[in-house]
Coordinates of N, CA and C in Angstrom, one line a residue:
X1 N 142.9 124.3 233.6 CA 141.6 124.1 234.3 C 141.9 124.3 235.8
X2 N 141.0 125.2 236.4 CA 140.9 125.7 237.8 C 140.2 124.5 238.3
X3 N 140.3 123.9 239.5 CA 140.0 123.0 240.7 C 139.9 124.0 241.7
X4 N 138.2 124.0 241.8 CA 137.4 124.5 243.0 C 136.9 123.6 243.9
X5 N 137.2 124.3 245.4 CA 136.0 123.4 246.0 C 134.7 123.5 246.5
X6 N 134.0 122.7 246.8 CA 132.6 122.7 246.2 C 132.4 123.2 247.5
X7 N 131.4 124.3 247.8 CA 131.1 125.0 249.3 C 130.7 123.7 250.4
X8 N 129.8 122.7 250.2 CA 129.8 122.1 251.3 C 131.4 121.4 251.7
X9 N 131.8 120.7 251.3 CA 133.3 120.2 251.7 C 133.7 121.0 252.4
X10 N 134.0 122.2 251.7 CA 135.0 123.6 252.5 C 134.4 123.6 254.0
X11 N 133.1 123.6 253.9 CA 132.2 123.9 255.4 C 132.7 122.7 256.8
X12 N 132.6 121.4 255.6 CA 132.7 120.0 256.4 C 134.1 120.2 256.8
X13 N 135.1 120.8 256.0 CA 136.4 120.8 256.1 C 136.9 122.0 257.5
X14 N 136.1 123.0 257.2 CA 136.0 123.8 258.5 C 135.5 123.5 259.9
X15 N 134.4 122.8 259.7 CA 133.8 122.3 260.8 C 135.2 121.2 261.5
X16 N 135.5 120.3 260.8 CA 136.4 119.0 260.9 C 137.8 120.1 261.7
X17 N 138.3 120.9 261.2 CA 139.1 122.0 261.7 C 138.9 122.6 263.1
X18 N 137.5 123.2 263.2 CA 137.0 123.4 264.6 C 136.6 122.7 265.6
X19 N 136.9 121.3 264.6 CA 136.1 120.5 266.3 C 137.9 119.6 266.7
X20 N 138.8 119.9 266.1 CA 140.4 119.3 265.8 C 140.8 120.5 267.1
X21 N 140.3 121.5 266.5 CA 141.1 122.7 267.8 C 140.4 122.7 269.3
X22 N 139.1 122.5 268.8 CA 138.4 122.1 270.5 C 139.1 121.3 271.2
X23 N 139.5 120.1 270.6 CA 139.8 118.9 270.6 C 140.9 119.1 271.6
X24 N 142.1 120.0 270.9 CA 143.1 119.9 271.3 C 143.4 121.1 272.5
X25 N 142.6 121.7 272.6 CA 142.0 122.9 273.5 C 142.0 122.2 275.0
X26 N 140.7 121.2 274.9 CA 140.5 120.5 275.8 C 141.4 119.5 276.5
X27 N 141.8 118.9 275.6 CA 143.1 118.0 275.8 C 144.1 118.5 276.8
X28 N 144.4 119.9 276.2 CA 146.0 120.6 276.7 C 145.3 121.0 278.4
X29 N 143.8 121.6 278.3 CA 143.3 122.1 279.5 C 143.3 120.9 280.4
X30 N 143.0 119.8 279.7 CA 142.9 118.4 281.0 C 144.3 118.1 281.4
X31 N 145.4 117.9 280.0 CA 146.9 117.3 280.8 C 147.0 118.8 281.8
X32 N 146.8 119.9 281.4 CA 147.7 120.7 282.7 C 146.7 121.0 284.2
X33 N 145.6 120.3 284.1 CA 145.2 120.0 285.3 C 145.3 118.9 285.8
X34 N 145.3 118.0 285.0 CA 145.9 116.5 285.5 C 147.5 116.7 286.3
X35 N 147.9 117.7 285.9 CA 149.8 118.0 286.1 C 149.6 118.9 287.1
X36 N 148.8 119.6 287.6 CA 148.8 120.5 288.9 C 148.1 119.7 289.3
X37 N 147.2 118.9 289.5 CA 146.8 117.7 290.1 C 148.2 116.4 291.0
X38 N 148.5 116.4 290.0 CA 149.9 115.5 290.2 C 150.9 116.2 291.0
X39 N 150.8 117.8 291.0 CA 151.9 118.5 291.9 C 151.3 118.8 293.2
X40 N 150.1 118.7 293.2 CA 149.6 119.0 294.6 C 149.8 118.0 295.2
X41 N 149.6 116.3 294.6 CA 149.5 115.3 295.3 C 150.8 115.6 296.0
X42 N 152.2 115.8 295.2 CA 153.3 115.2 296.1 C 153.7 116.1 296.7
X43 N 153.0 117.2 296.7 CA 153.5 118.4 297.8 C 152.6 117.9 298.8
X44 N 151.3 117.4 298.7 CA 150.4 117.2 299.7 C 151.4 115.7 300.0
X45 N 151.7 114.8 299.7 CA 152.4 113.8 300.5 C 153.9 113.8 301.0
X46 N 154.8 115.1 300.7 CA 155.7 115.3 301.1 C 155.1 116.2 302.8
X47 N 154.1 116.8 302.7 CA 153.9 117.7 303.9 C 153.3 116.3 305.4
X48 N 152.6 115.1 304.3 CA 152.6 114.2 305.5 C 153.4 113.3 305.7
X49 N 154.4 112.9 305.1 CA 155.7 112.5 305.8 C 156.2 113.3 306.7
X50 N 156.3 114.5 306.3 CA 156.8 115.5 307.2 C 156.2 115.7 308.3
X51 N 154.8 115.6 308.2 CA 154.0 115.3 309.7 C 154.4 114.3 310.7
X52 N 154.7 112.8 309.7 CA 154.9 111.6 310.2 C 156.6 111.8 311.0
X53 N 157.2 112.3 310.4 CA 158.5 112.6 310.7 C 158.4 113.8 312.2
X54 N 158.3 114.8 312.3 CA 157.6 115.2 313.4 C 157.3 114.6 314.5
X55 N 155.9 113.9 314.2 CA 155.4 112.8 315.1 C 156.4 112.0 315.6
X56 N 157.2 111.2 315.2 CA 158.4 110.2 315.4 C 159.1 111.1 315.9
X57 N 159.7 112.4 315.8 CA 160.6 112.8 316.7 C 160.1 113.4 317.8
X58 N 159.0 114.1 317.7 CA 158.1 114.3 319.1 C 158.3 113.0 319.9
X59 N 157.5 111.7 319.3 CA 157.6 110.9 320.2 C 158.5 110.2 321.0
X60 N 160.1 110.3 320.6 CA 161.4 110.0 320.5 C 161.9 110.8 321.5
X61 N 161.3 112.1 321.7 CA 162.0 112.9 322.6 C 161.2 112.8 323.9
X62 N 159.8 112.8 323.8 CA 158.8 112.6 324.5 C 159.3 111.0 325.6
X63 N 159.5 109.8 325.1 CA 159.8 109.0 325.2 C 161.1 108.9 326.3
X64 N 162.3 109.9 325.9 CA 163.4 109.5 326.7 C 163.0 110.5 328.3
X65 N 162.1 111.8 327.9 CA 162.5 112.5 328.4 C 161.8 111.7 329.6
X66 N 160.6 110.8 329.5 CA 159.5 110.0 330.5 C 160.8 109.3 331.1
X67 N 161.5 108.2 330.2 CA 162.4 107.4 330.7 C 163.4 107.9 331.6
X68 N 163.4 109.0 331.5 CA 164.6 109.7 332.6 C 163.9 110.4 334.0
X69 N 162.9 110.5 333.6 CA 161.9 110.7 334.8 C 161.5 109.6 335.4
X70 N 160.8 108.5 334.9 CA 161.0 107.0 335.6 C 162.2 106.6 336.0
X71 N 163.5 107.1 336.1 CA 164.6 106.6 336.3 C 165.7 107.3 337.1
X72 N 165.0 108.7 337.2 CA 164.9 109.4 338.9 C 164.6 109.3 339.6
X73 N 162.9 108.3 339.4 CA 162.1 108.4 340.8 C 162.3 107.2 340.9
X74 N 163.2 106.0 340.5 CA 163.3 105.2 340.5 C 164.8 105.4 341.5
X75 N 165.8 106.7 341.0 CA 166.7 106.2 342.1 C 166.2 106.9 343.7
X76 N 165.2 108.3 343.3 CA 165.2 108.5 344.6 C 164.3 107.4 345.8
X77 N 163.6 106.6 345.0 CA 162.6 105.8 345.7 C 163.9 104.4 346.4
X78 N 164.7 104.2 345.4 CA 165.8 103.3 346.3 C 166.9 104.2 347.3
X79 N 167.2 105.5 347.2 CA 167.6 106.1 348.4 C 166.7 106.2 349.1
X80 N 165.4 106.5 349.1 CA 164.5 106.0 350.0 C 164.4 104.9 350.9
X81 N 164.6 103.9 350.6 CA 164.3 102.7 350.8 C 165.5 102.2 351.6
X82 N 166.8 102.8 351.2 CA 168.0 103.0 352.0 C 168.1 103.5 352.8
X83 N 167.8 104.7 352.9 CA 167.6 105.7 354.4 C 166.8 104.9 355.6
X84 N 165.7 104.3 354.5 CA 165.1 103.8 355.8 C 165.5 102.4 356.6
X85 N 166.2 101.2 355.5 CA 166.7 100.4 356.2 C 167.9 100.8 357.4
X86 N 168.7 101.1 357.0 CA 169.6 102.1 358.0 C 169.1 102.2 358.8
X87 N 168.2 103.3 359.0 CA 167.3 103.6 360.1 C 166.8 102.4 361.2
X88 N 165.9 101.2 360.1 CA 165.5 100.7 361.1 C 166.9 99.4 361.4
X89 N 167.9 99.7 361.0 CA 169.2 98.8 361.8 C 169.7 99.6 363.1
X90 N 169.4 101.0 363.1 CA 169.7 101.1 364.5 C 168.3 101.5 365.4
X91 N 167.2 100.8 365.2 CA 165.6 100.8 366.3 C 166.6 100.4 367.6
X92 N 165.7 100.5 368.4 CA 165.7 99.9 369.8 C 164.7 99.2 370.6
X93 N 163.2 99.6 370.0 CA 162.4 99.0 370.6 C 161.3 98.9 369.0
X94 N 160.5 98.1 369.2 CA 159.3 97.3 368.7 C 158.7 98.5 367.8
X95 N 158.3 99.2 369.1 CA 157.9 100.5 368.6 C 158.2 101.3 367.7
X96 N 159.4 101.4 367.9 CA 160.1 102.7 367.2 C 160.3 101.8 365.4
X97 N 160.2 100.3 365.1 CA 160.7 99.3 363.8 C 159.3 99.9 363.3
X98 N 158.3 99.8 364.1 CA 157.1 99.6 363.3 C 156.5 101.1 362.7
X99 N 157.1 102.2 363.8 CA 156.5 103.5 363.2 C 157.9 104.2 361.9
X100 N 158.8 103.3 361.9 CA 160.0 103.7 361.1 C 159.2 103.2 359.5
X101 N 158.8 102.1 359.8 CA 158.5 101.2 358.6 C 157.2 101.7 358.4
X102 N 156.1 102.0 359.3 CA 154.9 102.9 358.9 C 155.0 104.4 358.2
X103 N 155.9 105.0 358.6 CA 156.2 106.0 358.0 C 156.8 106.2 356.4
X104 N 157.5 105.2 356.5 CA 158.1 104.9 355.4 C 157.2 104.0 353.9
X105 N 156.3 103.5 354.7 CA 155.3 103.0 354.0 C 154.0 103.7 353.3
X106 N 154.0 104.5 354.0 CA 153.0 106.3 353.5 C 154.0 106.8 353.0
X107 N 154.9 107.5 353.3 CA 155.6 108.0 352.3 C 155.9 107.7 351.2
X108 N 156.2 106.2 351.1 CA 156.3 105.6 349.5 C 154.8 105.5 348.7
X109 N 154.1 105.4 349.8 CA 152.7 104.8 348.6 C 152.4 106.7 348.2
X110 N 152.6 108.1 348.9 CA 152.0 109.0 348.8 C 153.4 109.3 347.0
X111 N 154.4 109.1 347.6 CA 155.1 109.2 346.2 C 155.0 108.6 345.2
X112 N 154.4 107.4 345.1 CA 154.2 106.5 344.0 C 152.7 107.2 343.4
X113 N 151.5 107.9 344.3 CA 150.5 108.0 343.5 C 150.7 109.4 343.1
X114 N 151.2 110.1 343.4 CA 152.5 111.6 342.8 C 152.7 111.4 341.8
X115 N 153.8 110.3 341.8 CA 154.7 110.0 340.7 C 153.8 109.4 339.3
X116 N 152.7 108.8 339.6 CA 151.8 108.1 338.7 C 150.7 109.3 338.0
X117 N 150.6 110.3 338.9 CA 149.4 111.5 338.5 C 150.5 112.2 337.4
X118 N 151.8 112.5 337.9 CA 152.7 113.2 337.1 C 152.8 112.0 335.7
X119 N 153.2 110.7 335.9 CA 153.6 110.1 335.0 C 152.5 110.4 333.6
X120 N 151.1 110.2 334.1 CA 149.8 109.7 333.5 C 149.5 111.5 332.6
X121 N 149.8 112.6 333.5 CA 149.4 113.8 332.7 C 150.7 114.3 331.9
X122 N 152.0 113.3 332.0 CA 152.8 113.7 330.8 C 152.8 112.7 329.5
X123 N 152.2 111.6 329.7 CA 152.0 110.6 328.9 C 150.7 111.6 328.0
X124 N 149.6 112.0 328.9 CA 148.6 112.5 327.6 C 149.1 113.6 327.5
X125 N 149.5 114.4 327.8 CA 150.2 115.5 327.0 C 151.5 115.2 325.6
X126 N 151.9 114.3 326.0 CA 152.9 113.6 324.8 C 152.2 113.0 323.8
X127 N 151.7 112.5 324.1 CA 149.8 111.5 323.0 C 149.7 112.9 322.4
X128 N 149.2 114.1 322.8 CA 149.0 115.0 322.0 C 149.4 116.1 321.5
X129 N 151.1 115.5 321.7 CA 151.6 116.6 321.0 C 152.1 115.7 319.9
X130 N 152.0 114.3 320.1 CA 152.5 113.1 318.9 C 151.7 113.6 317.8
X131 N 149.9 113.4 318.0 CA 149.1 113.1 317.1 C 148.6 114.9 316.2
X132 N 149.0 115.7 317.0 CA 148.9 116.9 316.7 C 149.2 117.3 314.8
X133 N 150.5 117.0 315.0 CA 150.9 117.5 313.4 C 150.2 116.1 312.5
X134 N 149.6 115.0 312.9 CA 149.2 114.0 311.9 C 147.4 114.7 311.8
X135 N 147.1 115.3 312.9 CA 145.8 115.7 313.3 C 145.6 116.8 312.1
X136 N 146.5 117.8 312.2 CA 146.1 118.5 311.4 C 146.9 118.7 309.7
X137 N 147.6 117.8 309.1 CA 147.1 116.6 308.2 C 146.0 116.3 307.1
X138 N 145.1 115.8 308.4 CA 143.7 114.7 308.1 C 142.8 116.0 308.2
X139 N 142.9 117.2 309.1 CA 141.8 118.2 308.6 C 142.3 119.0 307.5
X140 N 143.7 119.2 307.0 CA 144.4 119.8 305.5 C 143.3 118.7 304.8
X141 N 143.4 117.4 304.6 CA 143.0 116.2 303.6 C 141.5 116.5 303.8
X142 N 140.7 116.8 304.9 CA 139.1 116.8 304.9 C 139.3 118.1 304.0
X143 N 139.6 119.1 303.8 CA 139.7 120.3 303.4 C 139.2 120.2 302.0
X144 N 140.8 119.9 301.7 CA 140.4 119.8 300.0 C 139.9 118.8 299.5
X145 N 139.7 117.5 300.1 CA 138.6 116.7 299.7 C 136.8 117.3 299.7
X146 N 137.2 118.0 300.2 CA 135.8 118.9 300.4 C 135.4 119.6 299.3
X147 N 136.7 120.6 299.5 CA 136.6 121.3 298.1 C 136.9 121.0 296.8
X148 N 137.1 119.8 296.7 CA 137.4 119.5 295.6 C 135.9 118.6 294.9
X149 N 135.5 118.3 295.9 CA 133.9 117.5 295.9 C 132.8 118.3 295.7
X150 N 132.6 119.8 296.0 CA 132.0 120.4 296.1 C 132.0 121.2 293.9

């Protein structure tokens, strides 16, 4: 005796088949986007460490190179200051103490607001070359948050 099967089953059995392959269609299409998902993240978070790293050594170098410049105008301002005592140890008259030490006192204050205009436009120039590679970063991140939202 032959064992047939009855046409609906076969159908339900097919259908139950085609919705098993959708199934797994969909599945396989979500893990490998979920998985280029996952590869972008750590390419996208290896590229902002690498920003962050940047930054820290911009700043690092930025940092000594100020300190060595604070630390020239620091010796030439005490040869300054030496030239001029000297000076006024050999005055002779009232006169001559007070325009040694006048002189010397414009001089320093005109180098000091020099030294502060120079200090102040390498300091924001260093600020922006710190935040530069974190800057562009956060407009990479507005990017594909964008496009990925859209």
């Amino acid at each position: 005796m032959a064992t047939t099967v009855p046409p609906q089953p076969k159908a339900a059995a097919e259908k139950v088949n085609i919705m098993i392959s959708d199934f797994n269609d969909r599945a396989k299409a979500a893990f490998e986007k979920t998985a280029k998902a996952g590869e972008e993240l750590g390419e996208f978070t290896k590229g902002n460490f690498e920003a962050f790293a940047t930054s820290a050594k911009t700043a690092a170098k930025g940092a000594e190179s100020l300190g060595q410049e604070l630390a020239d105008y620091g010796k030439k301002s005490f040869e300054s200051a030496s030239a001029t005592i000297k000076s006024l140890a050999a005055v002779k008259t009232p006169t001559e103490l007070f325009q040694i030490q006048s002189d010397y006192a414009k001089s320093a204050f005109d180098s000091a607001v020099a030294e502060a205009s120079k200090l102040s436009e390498a300091w924001l120039k260093l600020a922006g070359e710190v935040v530069q590679p974190i800057s562009s970063r956060y407009a990479l991140a507005a990017e594909k948050f964008k496009s990925t939202a859209l």
